CSV table of C-alpha atoms in Angstrom, one decimal:
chain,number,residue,atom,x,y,z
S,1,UNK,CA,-53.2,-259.3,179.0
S,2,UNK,CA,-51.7,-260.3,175.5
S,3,UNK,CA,-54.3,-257.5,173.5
S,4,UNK,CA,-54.2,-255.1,175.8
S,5,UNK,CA,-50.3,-255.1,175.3
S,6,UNK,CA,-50.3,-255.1,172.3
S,7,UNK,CA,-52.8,-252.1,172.1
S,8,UNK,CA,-50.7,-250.1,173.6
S,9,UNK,CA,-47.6,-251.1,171.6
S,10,UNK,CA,-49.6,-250.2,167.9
S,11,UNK,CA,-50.9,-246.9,169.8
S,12,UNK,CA,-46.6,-246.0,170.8
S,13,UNK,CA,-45.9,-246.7,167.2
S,14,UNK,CA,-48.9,-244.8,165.5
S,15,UNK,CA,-47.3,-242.0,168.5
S,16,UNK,CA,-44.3,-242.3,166.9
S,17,UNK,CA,-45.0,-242.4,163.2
S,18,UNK,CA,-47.2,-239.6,164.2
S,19,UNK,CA,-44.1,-237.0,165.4
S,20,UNK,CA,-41.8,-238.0,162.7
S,21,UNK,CA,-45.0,-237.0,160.5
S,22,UNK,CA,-45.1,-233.6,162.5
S,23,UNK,CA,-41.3,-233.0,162.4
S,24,UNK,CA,-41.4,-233.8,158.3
S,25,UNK,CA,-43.5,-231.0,157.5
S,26,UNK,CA,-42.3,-228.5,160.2
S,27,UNK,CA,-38.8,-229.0,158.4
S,28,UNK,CA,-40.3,-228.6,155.0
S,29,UNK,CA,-41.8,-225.0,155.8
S,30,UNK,CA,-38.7,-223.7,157.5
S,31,UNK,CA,-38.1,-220.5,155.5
S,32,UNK,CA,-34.4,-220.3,154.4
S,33,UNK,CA,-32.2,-218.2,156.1
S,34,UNK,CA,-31.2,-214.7,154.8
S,35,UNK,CA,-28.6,-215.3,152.0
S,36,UNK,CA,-25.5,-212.5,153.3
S,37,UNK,CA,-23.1,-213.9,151.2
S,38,UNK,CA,-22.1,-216.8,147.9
S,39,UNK,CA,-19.2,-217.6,147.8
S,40,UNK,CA,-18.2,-219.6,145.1
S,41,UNK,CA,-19.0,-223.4,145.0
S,42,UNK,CA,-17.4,-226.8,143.3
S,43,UNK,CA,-20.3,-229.0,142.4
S,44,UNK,CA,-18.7,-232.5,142.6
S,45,UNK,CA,-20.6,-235.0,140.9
S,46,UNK,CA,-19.7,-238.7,140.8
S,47,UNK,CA,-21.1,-240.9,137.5
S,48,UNK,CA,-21.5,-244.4,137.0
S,49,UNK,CA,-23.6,-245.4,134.4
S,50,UNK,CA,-26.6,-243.8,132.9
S,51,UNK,CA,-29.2,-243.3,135.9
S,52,UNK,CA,-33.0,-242.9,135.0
S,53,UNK,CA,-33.3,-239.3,133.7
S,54,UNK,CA,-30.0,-238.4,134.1
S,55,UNK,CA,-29.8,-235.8,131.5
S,56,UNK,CA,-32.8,-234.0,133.0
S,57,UNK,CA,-30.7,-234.2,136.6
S,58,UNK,CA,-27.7,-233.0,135.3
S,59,UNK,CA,-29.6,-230.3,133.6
S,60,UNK,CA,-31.1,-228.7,136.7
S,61,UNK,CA,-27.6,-228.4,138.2
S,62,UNK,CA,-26.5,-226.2,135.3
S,63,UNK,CA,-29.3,-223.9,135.5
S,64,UNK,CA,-29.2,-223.1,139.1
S,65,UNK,CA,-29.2,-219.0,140.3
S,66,UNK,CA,-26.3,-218.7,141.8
S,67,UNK,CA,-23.4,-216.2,141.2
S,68,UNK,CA,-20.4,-218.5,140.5
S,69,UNK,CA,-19.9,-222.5,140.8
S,70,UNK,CA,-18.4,-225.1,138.6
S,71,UNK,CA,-19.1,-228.5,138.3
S,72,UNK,CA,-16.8,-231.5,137.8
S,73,UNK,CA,-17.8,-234.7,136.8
S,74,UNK,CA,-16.0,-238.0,137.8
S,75,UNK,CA,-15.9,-241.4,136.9
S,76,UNK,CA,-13.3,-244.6,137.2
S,77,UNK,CA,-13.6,-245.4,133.2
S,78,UNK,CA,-13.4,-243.0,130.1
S,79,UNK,CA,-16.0,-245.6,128.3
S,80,UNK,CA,-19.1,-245.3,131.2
S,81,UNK,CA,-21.6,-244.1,129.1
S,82,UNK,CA,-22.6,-241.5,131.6
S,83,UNK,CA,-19.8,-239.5,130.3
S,84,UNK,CA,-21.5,-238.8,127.0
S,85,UNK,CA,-24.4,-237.4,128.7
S,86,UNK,CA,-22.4,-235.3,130.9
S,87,UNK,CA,-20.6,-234.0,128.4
S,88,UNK,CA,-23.4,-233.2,125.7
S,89,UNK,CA,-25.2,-231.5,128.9
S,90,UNK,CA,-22.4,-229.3,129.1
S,91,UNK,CA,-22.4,-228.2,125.9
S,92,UNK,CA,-25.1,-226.2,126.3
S,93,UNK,CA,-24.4,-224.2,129.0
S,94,UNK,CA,-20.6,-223.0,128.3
S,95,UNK,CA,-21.5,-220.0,130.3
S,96,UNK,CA,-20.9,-223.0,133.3
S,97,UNK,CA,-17.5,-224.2,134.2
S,98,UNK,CA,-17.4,-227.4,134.3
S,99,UNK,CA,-14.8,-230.9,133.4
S,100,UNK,CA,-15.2,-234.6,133.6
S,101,UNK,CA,-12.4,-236.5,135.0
S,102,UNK,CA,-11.6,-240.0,134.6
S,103,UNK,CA,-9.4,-241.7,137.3
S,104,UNK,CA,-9.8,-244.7,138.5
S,105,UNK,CA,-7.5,-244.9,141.8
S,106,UNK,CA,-8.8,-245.9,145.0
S,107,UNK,CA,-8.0,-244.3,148.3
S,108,UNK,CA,-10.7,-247.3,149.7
S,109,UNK,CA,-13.4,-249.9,149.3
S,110,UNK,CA,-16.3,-247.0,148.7
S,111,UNK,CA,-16.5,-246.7,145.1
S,112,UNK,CA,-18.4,-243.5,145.4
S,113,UNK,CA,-15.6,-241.8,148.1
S,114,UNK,CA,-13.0,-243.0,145.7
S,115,UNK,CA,-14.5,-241.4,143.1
S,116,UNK,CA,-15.3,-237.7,145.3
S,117,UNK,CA,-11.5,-238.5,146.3
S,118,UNK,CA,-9.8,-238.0,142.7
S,119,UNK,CA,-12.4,-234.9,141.5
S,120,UNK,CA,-11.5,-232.9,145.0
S,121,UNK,CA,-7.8,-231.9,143.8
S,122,UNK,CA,-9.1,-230.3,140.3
S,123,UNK,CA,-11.5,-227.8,142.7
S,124,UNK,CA,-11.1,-224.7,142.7
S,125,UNK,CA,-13.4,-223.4,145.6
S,126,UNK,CA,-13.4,-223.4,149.1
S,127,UNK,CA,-17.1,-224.6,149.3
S,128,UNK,CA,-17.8,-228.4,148.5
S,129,UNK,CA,-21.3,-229.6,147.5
S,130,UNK,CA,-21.4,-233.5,147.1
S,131,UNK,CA,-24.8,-234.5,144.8
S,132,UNK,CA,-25.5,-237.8,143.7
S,133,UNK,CA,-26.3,-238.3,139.8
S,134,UNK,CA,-29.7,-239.2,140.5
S,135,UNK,CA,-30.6,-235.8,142.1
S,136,UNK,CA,-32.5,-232.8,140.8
S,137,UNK,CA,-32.8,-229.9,141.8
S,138,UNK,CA,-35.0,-226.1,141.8
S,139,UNK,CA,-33.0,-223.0,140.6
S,140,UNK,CA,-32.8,-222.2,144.0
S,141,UNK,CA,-31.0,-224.8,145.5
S,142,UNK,CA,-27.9,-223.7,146.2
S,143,UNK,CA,-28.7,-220.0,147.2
S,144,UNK,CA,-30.7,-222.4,150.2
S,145,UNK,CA,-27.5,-224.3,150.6
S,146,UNK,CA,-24.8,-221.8,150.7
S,147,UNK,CA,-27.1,-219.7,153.4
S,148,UNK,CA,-27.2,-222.3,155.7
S,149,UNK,CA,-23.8,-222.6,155.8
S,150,UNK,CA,-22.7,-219.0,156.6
S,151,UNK,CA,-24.9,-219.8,159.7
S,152,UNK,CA,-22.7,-219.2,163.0
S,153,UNK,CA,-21.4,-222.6,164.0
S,154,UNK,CA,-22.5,-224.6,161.2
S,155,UNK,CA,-20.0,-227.0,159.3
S,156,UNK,CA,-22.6,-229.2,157.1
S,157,UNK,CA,-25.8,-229.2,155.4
S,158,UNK,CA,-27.9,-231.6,153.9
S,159,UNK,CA,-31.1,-231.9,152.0
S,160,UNK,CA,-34.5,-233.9,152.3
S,161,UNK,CA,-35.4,-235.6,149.3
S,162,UNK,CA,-38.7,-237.1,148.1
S,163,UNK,CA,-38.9,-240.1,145.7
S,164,UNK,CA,-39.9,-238.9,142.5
S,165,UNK,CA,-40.4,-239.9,138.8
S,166,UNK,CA,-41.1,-243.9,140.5
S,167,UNK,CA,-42.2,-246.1,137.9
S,168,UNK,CA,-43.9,-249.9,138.8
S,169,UNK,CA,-44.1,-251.5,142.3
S,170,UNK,CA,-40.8,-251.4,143.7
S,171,UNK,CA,-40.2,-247.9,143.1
S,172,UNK,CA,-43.7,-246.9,144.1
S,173,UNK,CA,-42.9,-248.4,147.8
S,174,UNK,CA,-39.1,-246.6,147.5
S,175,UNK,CA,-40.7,-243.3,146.6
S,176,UNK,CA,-43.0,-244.2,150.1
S,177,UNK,CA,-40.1,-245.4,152.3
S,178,UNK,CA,-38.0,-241.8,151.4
S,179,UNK,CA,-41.4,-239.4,151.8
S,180,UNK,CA,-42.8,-241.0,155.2
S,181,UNK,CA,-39.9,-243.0,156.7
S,182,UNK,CA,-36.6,-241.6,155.7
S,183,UNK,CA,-37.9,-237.6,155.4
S,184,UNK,CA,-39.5,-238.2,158.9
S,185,UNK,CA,-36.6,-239.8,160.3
S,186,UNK,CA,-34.2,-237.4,159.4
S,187,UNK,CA,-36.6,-234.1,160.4
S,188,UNK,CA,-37.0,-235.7,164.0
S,189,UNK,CA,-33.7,-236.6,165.1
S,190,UNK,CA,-31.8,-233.7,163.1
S,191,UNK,CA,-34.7,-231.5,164.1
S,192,UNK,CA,-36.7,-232.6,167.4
S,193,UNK,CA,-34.2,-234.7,169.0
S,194,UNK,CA,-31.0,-233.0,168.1
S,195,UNK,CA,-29.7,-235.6,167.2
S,196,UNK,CA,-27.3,-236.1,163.6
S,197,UNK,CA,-28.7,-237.8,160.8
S,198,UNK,CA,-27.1,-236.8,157.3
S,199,UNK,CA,-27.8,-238.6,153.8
S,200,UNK,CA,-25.2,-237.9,151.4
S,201,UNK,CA,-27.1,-237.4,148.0
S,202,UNK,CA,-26.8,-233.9,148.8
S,203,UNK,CA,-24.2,-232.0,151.3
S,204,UNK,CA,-22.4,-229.1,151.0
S,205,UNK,CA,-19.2,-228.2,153.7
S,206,UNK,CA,-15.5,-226.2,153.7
S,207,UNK,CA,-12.7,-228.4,152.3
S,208,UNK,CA,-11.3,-226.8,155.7
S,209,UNK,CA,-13.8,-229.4,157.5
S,210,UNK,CA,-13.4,-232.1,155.1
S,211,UNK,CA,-9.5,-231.7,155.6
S,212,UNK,CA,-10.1,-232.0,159.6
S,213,UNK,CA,-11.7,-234.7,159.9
S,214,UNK,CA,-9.5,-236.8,157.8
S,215,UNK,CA,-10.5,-236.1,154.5
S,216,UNK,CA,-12.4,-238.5,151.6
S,217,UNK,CA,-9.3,-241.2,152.4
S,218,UNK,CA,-10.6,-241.4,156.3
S,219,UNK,CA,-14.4,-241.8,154.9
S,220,UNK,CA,-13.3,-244.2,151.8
S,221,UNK,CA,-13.9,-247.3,153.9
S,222,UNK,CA,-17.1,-246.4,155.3
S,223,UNK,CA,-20.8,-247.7,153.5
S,224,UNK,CA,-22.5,-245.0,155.5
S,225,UNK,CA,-19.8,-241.8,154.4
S,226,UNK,CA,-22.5,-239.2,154.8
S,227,UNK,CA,-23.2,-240.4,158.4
S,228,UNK,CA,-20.2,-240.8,159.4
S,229,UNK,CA,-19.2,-237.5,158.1
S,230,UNK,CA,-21.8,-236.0,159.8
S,231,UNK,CA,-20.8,-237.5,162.8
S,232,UNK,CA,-17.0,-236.4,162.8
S,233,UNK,CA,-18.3,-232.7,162.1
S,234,UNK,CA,-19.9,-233.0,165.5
S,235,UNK,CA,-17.3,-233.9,166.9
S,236,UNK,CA,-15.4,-231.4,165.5
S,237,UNK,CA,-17.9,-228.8,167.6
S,238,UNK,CA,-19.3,-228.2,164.0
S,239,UNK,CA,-23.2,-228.2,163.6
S,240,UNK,CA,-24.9,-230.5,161.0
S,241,UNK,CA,-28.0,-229.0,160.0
S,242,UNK,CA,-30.7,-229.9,157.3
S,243,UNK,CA,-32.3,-227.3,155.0
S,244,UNK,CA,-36.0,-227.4,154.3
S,245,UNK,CA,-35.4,-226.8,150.6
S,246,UNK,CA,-37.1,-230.6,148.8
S,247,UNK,CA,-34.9,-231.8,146.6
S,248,UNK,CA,-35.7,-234.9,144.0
S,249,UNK,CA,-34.3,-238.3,144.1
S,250,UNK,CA,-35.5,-239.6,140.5
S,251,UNK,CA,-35.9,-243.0,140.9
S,252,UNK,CA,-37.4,-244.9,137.2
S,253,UNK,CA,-38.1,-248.3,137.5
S,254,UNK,CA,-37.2,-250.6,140.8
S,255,UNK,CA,-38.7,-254.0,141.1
S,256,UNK,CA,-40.0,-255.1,145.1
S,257,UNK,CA,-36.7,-257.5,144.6
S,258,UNK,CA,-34.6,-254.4,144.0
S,259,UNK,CA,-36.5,-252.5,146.4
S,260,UNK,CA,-36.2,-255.0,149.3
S,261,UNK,CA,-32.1,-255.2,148.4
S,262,UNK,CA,-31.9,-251.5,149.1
S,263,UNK,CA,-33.6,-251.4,152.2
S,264,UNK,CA,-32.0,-254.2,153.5
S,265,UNK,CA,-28.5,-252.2,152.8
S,266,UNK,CA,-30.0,-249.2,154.8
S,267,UNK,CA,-31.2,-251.2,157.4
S,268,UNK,CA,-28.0,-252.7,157.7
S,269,UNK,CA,-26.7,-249.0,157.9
S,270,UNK,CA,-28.9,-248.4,160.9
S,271,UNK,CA,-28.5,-251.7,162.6
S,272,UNK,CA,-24.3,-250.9,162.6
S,273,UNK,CA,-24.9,-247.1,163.3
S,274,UNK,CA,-27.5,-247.6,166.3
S,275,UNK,CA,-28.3,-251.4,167.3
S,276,UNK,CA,-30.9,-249.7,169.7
S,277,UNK,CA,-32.4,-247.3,167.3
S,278,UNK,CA,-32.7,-249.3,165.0
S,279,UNK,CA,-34.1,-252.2,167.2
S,280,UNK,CA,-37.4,-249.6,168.1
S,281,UNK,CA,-37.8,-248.7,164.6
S,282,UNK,CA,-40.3,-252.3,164.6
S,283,UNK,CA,-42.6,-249.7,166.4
S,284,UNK,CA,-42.9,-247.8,163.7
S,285,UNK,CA,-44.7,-250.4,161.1
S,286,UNK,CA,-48.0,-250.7,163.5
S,287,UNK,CA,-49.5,-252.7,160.6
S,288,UNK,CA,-47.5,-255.6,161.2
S,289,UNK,CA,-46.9,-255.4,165.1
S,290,UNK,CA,-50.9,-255.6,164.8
S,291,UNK,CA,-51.1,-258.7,162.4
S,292,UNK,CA,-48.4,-260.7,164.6
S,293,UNK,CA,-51.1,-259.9,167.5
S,294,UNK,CA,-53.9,-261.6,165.2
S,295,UNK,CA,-51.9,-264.1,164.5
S,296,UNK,CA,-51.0,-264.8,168.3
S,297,UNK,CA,-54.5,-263.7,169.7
S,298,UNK,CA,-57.0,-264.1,166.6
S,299,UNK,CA,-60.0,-262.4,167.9
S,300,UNK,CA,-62.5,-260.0,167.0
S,301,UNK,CA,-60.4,-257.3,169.0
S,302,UNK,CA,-57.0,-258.0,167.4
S,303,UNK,CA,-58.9,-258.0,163.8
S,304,UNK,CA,-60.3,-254.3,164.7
S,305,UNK,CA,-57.1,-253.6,166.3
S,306,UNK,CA,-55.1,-254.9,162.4
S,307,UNK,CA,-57.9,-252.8,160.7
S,308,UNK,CA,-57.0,-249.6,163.0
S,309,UNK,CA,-53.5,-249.4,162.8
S,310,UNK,CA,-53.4,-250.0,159.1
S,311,UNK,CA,-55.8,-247.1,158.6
S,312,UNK,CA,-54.1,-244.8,160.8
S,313,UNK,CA,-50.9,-245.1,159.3
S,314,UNK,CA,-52.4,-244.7,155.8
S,315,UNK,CA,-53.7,-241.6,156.7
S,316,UNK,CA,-50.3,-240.8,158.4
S,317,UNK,CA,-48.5,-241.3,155.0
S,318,UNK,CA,-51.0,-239.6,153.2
S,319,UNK,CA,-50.4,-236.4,155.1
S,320,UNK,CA,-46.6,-237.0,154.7
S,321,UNK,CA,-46.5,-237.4,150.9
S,322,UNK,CA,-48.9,-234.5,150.4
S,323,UNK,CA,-46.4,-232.5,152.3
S,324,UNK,CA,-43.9,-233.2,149.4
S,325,UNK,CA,-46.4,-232.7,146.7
S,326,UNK,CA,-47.2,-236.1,146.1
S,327,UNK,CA,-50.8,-236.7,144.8
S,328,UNK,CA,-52.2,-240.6,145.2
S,329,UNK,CA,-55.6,-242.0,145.3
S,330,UNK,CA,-56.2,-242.3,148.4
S,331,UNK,CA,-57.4,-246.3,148.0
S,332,UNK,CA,-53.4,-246.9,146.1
S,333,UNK,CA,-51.5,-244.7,149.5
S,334,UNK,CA,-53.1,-246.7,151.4
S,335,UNK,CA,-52.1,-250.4,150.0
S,336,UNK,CA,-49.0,-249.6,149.5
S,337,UNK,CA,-48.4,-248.0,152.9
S,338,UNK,CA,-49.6,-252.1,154.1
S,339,UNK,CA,-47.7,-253.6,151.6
S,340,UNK,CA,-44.6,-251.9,152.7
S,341,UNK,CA,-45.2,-252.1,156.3
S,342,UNK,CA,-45.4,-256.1,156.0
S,343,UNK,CA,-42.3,-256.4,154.0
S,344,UNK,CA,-40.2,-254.4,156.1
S,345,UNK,CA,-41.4,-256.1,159.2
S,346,UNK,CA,-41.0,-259.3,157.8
S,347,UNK,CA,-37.2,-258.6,157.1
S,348,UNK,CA,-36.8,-256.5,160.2
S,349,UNK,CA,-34.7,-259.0,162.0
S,350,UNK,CA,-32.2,-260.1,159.0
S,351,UNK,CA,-29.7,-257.5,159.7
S,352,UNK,CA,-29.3,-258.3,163.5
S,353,UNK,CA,-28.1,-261.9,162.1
S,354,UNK,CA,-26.1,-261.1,158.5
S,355,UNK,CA,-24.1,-257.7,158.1
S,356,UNK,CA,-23.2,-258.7,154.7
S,357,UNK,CA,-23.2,-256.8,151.5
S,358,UNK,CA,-22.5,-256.8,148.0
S,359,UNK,CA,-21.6,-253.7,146.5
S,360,UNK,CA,-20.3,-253.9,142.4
S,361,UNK,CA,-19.6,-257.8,142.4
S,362,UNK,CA,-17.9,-257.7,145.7
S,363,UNK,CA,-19.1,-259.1,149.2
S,364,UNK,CA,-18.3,-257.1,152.6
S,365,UNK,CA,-18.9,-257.6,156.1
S,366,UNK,CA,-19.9,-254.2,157.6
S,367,UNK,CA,-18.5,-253.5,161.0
S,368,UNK,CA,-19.2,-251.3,163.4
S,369,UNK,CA,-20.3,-247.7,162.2
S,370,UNK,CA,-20.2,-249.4,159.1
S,371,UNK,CA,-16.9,-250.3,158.4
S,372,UNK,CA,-16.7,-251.9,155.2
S,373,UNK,CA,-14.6,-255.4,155.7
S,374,UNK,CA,-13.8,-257.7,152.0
S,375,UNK,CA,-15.1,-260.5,152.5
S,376,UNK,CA,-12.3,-263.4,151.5
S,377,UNK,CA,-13.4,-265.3,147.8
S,378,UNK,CA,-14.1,-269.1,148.2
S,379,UNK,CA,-11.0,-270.9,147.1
């Protein structure tokens, strides 16, 4: 009874990687709604250190086609060295409005909130586009953006994102976990389900919205902002939606140490956000349902059934990366598609026993929907 079980447990999973596959590239050739009006836009853009290729990132925002935006840059110390860059990008493009602004008051524990928080009262337009440093993006970016928007009935959108520019192990199996997992997840609840699912490295809204449902000070003490702001737009009768335009989250080098760390953080997100959801999501690494069947059952059966499911969800992946333009030998997709399913199995069940962070130094118990709780210092 045990193999045939677990048969049919890899076969839901494979189902299931399958969809999110099919919702991933149904999103990605979604054509872009007609663009009846841009209105202007404030880009803001918090800094903290010098990401990999930043230059290049900030770059891409300054030569976007669009009629009129500004960008403000923010930081919490005149010395990070990202405000060098910032400011030598500007420099070439004085045709751009565009500040940095150091301020270093907190309205929470979210570093990043905090920092959206101090640039919002130096904008100047009604339209709000929150982008990571790490981003980069096609001329034709916001033009995508700002016509989702004027949508009837929608309050927020957000952008998929492919790992790009990944340099050594850890970064080759981040770049896998955003193209397959994270793109697919986000296309089949925000698309197939209905469902909201919003990452924040890009996310344009009214301040109107922001301002109803309580502001950056209401979302400072989240880890998961862009979720819950998501969320509260909902609730707000507001529609979050997801544009099909690919944007790039550049990611350098990552070791698997670094790698692991930031999955484990976004698992904890999901565990906090949905204990059930994120209980099933086991399903979806076949792989290593199939290898704790060889281990329990070794036979013959349970060796083909290992073999199997690790194939099939190679060739899953490798229909999923090609569908963000990503190239691999087909031999590399395929071992790092295993190699990522086993580690993520393997820490699948940390989360559900710590819900502890560190963020900058600091150690916080997340709570529920991710509320961000300091942890006390040892005395």
């Amino acid at each position: 009874m045990g193999p045939v079980l677990l048969a049919a447990i890899v076969t839901l999973g494979l189902a299931a990687c399958a969809i999110m596959t099919v919702a991933q590239r149904r999103l990605l050739r979604l054509p872009a709604p007609p663009a009846t009006r841009q209105p202007p836009v404030t880009i803001l853009k918090p800094l903290r250190g010098v990401d990999p290729g930043l230059e290049a990132n900030l770059e891409s925002f300054f030569a976007l086609s669009y009629p009129a935006f500004e960008i403000l840059f923010g930081v919490d110390d005149p010395a990070d060295p990202a405000v060098d860059v910032a400011r030598r990008v500007a420099g070439r493009h004085p045709e751009v409005p565009s500040r940095v602004i150091a301020d270093p008051r907190c309205c929470g524990v979210n570093p990043k909130v905090n920092n959206l928080a101090n640039l919002l009262p130096h904008a100047r337009h009604d339209l709000l586009l929150i982008s990571d440093s790490n981003v980069r993006v096609r001329p034709g970016y916001l033009v995508d953006m700002a016509a989702h928007l004027e949508q009837p009935g929608v309050g927020l959108v957000s952008s998929p994102f492919r790992g790009a520019a990944a340099e050594g192990l850890g970064a080759r199996l981040e770049a896998l976990q955003l193209n397959t997992f994270v793109i697919g997840g986000v296309s089949a609840l925000a698309g197939l389900l209905g469902g909201v699912c919003v990452v924040g490295k890009s996310m344009l809204m009214r301040a109107g919205v922001l301002r109803a449902l309580g502001g950056f000070r209401f979302l400072a003490d989240y880890l998961a902002e862009d979720q819950v702001c998501g969320e509260e737009v909902a609730r707000l009768g507001l529609r979050p939606v997801v544009s099909g335009h690919l944007i790039d989250n550049c990611l350098g080098r990552i070791s698997v140490a670094a790698f692991l760390a930031r999955h484990l953080r976004w698992a904890r997100i999901r565990r906090r956000m949905s204990p059930s959801g994120y209980a099933a999501e086991l399903l979806l690494n076949p792989a290593f349902v199939a290898l704790l069947g060889l281990v329990l059952w070794p036979s013959a059966l349970t060796a083909m059934l290992f073999v199997g499911a690790s194939l099939a969800k190679a060739t899953l992946v490798l229909v999923a990366e090609r569908a963000v333009g990503l190239r691999r030998p087909v031999g590399v997709t395929a071992g790092l598609s295993l190699v990522r399913d086993l580690l993520v199995g393997l820490t699948w069940a940390i989360p559900f026993v710590d819900c502890t962070v560190v963020w900058r130094g600091r150690r916080f118990h997340v709570g529920p929907r991710t509320l961000l709780f300091p942890e006390a210092a040892p005395e």
